[in-house]
């Protein structure tokens, strides 16, 4: 190598060193800007997910999943769809669908059916005009719905029950695996008022003496059915049973006759949707760390009834 080649090589090396130094200094300067390093970290953690990838992430934390038989299937849309945002809710009503679209969320995770029967059979009532309009609305907004019922109840602890306990402030009285809460003595009226206030319920229905002091509280949100509700009362003898909804010819009549016959269990009926909504609200908190960079919101489907 002649002197000219050596000099040229040395100059190129110095230029390369200066360029790398400037780049490093620039990066250091940028990282020193408040909040910018955190933003860069968040951006590096962001990624896109398909519906199926999100379902797979969820099922990793559900004992025994996937189940061979379950109602937790897609009710609209596609498993391959790229998710722009997630909405959790109890019932994927037309109002919830429209609100999700406004949030630019195209994936709804709902606890209860989309098409008015447990298996979401769209031919349950043939040529159902409302089913067809709802399908058209979902297609219009490009929204996929996945039901999350069996799996969320199978989570440890039950995702719905835990959400209700958290929102009522009753977690200190909860024993894992038990449906009875052992609480300080509280009147039936005050318990009814407490669940109304904490769960944001307009009205609750009560069977029993409002002055009764209650310590053992049975909690069965949702629609467990008369057999399970009555079975819990027979086995545990709670002072009050709190449920989402009842078949009025079953649990309600059993409680009324029981009180007449000298039994001590009263009944508080909250309403199906409002009794389980906190569990789907808690799903946002549970799911967010698993899906960094995805906007996850809860939209309450609310109580369909009004009081006159």
Coordinates of C-alpha atoms in Angstrom, one line a residue:
X1 CA 0.0 0.0 0.0
X2 CA 1.5 3.4 -1.0
X3 CA 1.4 6.6 1.1
X4 CA -1.6 8.0 -0.8
X5 CA -3.7 4.8 -0.1
X6 CA -2.6 4.9 3.6
X7 CA -3.6 8.6 3.9
X8 CA -7.0 8.0 2.2
X9 CA -7.7 5.0 4.4
X10 CA -6.9 7.0 7.5
X11 CA -9.2 9.8 6.5
X12 CA -12.0 7.4 5.8
X13 CA -11.5 5.8 9.2
X14 CA -11.6 9.2 10.9
X15 CA -14.8 10.1 9.0
X16 CA -16.4 6.8 10.0
X17 CA -15.4 7.3 13.6
X18 CA -16.8 10.9 13.6
X19 CA -20.1 9.7 12.0
X20 CA -20.5 6.9 14.6
X21 CA -19.7 9.3 17.4
X22 CA -22.3 11.8 16.2
X23 CA -24.9 9.1 16.0
X24 CA -24.2 7.9 19.5
X25 CA -24.2 11.5 20.8
X26 CA -27.5 12.1 19.1
X27 CA -29.1 9.0 20.5
X28 CA -27.9 9.9 24.0
X29 CA -29.4 13.4 23.6
X30 CA -32.7 12.0 22.5
X31 CA -32.8 9.6 25.3
X32 CA -32.2 12.4 27.7
X33 CA -35.5 14.1 26.7
X34 CA -38.0 13.5 29.5
X35 CA -40.5 10.7 28.5
X36 CA -38.9 9.9 25.2
X37 CA -37.0 6.9 26.3
X38 CA -40.2 5.5 27.9
X39 CA -42.0 6.1 24.6
X40 CA -39.3 4.4 22.7
X41 CA -39.5 1.4 25.0
X42 CA -43.3 1.2 24.6
X43 CA -43.1 1.4 20.8
X44 CA -40.6 -1.4 20.8
X45 CA -43.1 -3.5 22.9
X46 CA -46.0 -2.8 20.6
X47 CA -47.1 -5.3 18.1
X48 CA -50.2 -6.3 16.1
X49 CA -52.3 -9.3 17.1
X50 CA -54.9 -11.4 15.3
X51 CA -58.1 -12.4 17.0
X52 CA -56.8 -16.0 17.2
X53 CA -53.5 -14.9 18.8
X54 CA -55.4 -13.0 21.5
X55 CA -57.7 -16.0 22.2
X56 CA -54.6 -18.2 22.4
X57 CA -53.0 -15.8 24.9
X58 CA -56.1 -15.8 27.1
X59 CA -56.5 -19.6 27.0
X60 CA -53.0 -20.1 28.4
X61 CA -54.3 -19.0 31.8
X62 CA -57.5 -21.0 31.8
X63 CA -57.2 -24.5 33.4
X64 CA -58.0 -27.3 31.0
X65 CA -58.4 -25.0 27.9
X66 CA -59.2 -25.4 25.1
X67 CA -62.5 -27.3 26.1
X68 CA -63.8 -29.9 23.6
X69 CA -67.4 -28.6 24.1
X70 CA -68.0 -24.9 24.8
X71 CA -70.2 -22.0 23.8
X72 CA -67.1 -19.8 23.7
X73 CA -66.8 -19.5 19.9
X74 CA -66.7 -16.7 17.4
X75 CA -70.2 -15.3 16.7
X76 CA -69.1 -13.0 13.9
X77 CA -66.0 -12.0 11.9
X78 CA -62.8 -13.9 11.5
X79 CA -60.1 -15.4 13.7
X80 CA -57.5 -14.1 11.2
X81 CA -58.6 -10.4 11.5
X82 CA -56.0 -7.9 12.7
X83 CA -57.2 -6.4 16.0
X84 CA -57.4 -2.6 16.2
X85 CA -58.9 -2.5 19.7
X86 CA -60.8 -4.6 22.1
X87 CA -64.1 -4.0 24.0
X88 CA -65.3 -6.2 26.8
X89 CA -68.9 -6.3 27.7
X90 CA -71.7 -8.5 29.1
X91 CA -74.1 -8.5 26.2
X92 CA -72.9 -7.3 22.8
X93 CA -76.0 -5.2 22.2
X94 CA -76.4 -3.0 19.1
X95 CA -75.6 0.0 21.2
X96 CA -72.3 -1.7 22.4
X97 CA -71.4 -2.5 18.8
X98 CA -71.9 1.1 17.7
X99 CA -69.9 2.4 20.6
X100 CA -67.1 -0.1 19.9
X101 CA -67.0 1.2 16.3
X102 CA -66.6 4.8 17.5
X103 CA -63.6 3.7 19.6
X104 CA -62.2 2.0 16.5
X105 CA -62.3 -1.3 18.3
X106 CA -63.1 -4.2 16.0
X107 CA -63.0 -7.1 18.5
X108 CA -65.7 -7.5 21.2
X109 CA -65.2 -10.1 24.0
X110 CA -68.7 -10.7 25.4
X111 CA -69.8 -12.8 28.3
X112 CA -73.3 -13.6 27.1
X113 CA -74.9 -14.6 23.8
X114 CA -75.1 -12.3 20.7
X115 CA -78.2 -13.8 19.1
X116 CA -80.6 -14.3 22.1
X117 CA -80.1 -18.0 22.9
X118 CA -77.3 -19.9 24.7
X119 CA -75.7 -21.5 21.6
X120 CA -76.2 -18.5 19.4
X121 CA -78.2 -20.6 16.9
X122 CA -79.3 -17.9 14.3
X123 CA -82.1 -20.3 13.2
X124 CA -83.5 -20.7 16.8
X125 CA -86.4 -18.6 15.5
X126 CA -86.2 -18.9 11.7
X127 CA -85.9 -15.8 9.5
X128 CA -85.4 -13.6 12.6
X129 CA -85.4 -10.0 11.3
X130 CA -83.5 -8.6 14.4
X131 CA -80.8 -11.3 14.1
X132 CA -80.3 -10.3 10.4
X133 CA -80.1 -6.6 11.2
X134 CA -77.5 -7.3 13.9
X135 CA -75.5 -9.4 11.6
X136 CA -75.6 -6.6 9.0
X137 CA -74.4 -4.1 11.7
X138 CA -71.5 -6.3 12.6
X139 CA -70.5 -6.7 9.0
X140 CA -70.9 -2.9 8.3
X141 CA -68.3 -2.2 11.1
X142 CA -66.1 -5.2 10.5
X143 CA -66.4 -6.4 14.1
X144 CA -65.6 -9.9 15.4
X145 CA -67.4 -11.1 18.5
X146 CA -66.0 -13.9 20.7
X147 CA -68.0 -15.2 23.6
X148 CA -66.0 -15.6 26.9
X149 CA -68.3 -17.4 29.2
X150 CA -67.2 -20.9 30.1
X151 CA -63.6 -20.0 30.1
X152 CA -63.9 -17.0 32.3
X153 CA -66.0 -18.9 34.9
X154 CA -63.3 -21.6 34.8
X155 CA -60.5 -19.2 35.6
X156 CA -59.0 -19.5 39.1
X157 CA -60.6 -17.5 40.7
X158 CA -63.8 -17.3 38.7
X159 CA -63.3 -14.1 36.7
X160 CA -66.9 -13.0 37.1
X161 CA -67.2 -13.7 40.8
X162 CA -63.8 -12.0 41.5
X163 CA -64.9 -8.9 39.6
X164 CA -68.1 -8.7 41.7
X165 CA -66.3 -9.2 45.0
X166 CA -63.7 -6.5 44.0
X167 CA -66.3 -3.9 43.1
X168 CA -68.4 -4.5 46.2
X169 CA -65.4 -4.4 48.5
X170 CA -66.1 -7.9 49.7
X171 CA -62.8 -9.6 48.8
X172 CA -61.7 -9.7 52.5
X173 CA -64.7 -12.0 53.3
X174 CA -64.0 -14.4 50.4
X175 CA -62.5 -17.8 50.8
X176 CA -61.2 -19.4 47.6
X177 CA -63.5 -22.1 46.4
X178 CA -66.4 -21.1 48.6
X179 CA -69.7 -19.4 47.7
X180 CA -70.4 -18.2 51.2
X181 CA -69.1 -14.9 52.5
X182 CA -68.7 -14.6 56.3
X183 CA -69.3 -10.9 57.0
X184 CA -69.9 -8.7 60.1
X185 CA -73.6 -8.6 61.1
X186 CA -75.4 -6.3 58.7
X187 CA -79.1 -5.8 58.1
X188 CA -80.7 -7.2 55.0
X189 CA -81.7 -3.6 54.0
X190 CA -78.1 -2.3 54.3
X191 CA -76.8 -5.2 52.3
X192 CA -79.3 -4.5 49.6
X193 CA -78.4 -0.8 49.6
X194 CA -74.7 -1.7 49.5
X195 CA -74.9 -3.8 46.4
X196 CA -77.2 -1.2 44.7
X197 CA -74.6 1.5 45.4
X198 CA -71.4 -0.3 44.6
X199 CA -72.7 -2.0 41.5
X200 CA -74.7 1.0 40.2
X201 CA -78.0 -0.7 40.2
X202 CA -81.2 1.3 40.0
X203 CA -83.4 -1.2 41.9
X204 CA -83.0 -4.6 43.5
X205 CA -85.7 -7.0 44.5
X206 CA -85.8 -8.5 48.0
X207 CA -87.7 -11.3 49.7
X208 CA -87.3 -11.2 53.5
X209 CA -87.4 -9.1 56.6
X210 CA -85.3 -5.9 55.9
X211 CA -84.3 -5.7 59.6
X212 CA -82.9 -9.3 59.6
X213 CA -79.2 -9.4 60.6
X214 CA -77.1 -11.2 58.1
X215 CA -73.7 -12.7 58.6
X216 CA -73.5 -15.6 56.1
X217 CA -74.1 -14.3 52.5
X218 CA -74.4 -16.6 49.5
X219 CA -73.3 -15.0 46.3
X220 CA -74.4 -16.4 42.9
X221 CA -74.2 -13.7 40.2
X222 CA -75.7 -14.3 36.8
X223 CA -78.3 -17.1 36.1
X224 CA -77.1 -20.1 38.0
X225 CA -80.5 -21.7 37.8
X226 CA -83.0 -22.8 40.4
X227 CA -81.4 -26.1 41.1
X228 CA -78.0 -24.6 42.0
X229 CA -79.5 -21.7 43.9
X230 CA -81.9 -23.9 46.0
X231 CA -79.1 -26.5 46.4
X232 CA -76.8 -23.9 47.9
X233 CA -79.4 -22.7 50.3
X234 CA -80.2 -26.2 51.4
X235 CA -76.5 -27.1 51.9
X236 CA -75.1 -23.9 53.4
X237 CA -78.2 -22.2 55.1
X238 CA -77.0 -18.6 54.4
X239 CA -78.8 -15.7 56.0
X240 CA -79.3 -14.2 52.5
X241 CA -78.7 -15.4 49.0
X242 CA -77.7 -12.8 46.4
X243 CA -78.4 -13.8 42.8
X244 CA -78.4 -12.2 39.3
X245 CA -81.7 -13.6 38.1
X246 CA -84.2 -16.3 39.0
X247 CA -87.0 -18.3 37.5
X248 CA -89.7 -16.9 39.6
X249 CA -91.6 -20.2 40.0
X250 CA -88.4 -21.8 41.4
X251 CA -86.1 -20.0 43.7
X252 CA -88.4 -17.1 44.6
X253 CA -91.2 -19.3 45.6
X254 CA -88.9 -21.6 47.5
X255 CA -87.5 -18.7 49.5
X256 CA -91.0 -17.3 50.2
X257 CA -92.3 -20.7 51.5
X258 CA -89.0 -21.3 53.4
X259 CA -89.5 -18.1 55.4
X260 CA -93.1 -19.0 56.1
X261 CA -91.9 -22.5 57.3
X262 CA -89.3 -21.0 59.7
X263 CA -86.2 -21.0 57.5
X264 CA -83.9 -17.9 57.8
X265 CA -82.6 -17.4 54.2
X266 CA -83.7 -14.2 52.5
X267 CA -83.2 -13.3 48.8
X268 CA -81.8 -10.4 46.9
X269 CA -82.2 -10.3 43.1
X270 CA -79.9 -7.9 41.3
X271 CA -80.6 -8.6 37.6
X272 CA -78.5 -10.7 35.3
X273 CA -76.5 -8.2 33.4
X274 CA -75.6 -5.8 36.2
X275 CA -74.7 -8.7 38.5
X276 CA -71.9 -10.0 36.2
X277 CA -70.8 -6.8 34.5
X278 CA -68.0 -6.2 37.1
X279 CA -66.4 -9.5 36.0
X280 CA -66.1 -8.3 32.4
X281 CA -64.9 -4.9 33.7
X282 CA -62.1 -6.6 35.6
X283 CA -61.2 -8.5 32.4
X284 CA -59.7 -5.2 31.1
X285 CA -57.4 -5.0 34.0
X286 CA -56.5 -8.7 33.7
X287 CA -55.9 -8.6 30.0
X288 CA -54.1 -5.3 29.5
X289 CA -50.6 -6.5 30.7
X290 CA -50.8 -9.5 28.3
X291 CA -51.4 -7.3 25.2
X292 CA -49.1 -4.3 25.4
X293 CA -50.0 -1.6 22.8
X294 CA -53.6 -2.7 22.3
X295 CA -56.4 -0.4 23.5
X296 CA -58.8 -2.4 25.7
X297 CA -62.0 -0.8 27.0
X298 CA -65.1 -1.9 28.9
X299 CA -68.5 -0.9 27.7
X300 CA -71.3 -1.8 30.1
X301 CA -74.4 -3.3 28.3
X302 CA -76.4 -2.2 31.3
X303 CA -79.8 -3.2 32.6
X304 CA -82.4 -3.5 29.8
X305 CA -85.3 -2.7 32.1
X306 CA -86.6 0.6 33.4
X307 CA -88.9 1.1 36.4
X308 CA -92.2 2.8 36.1

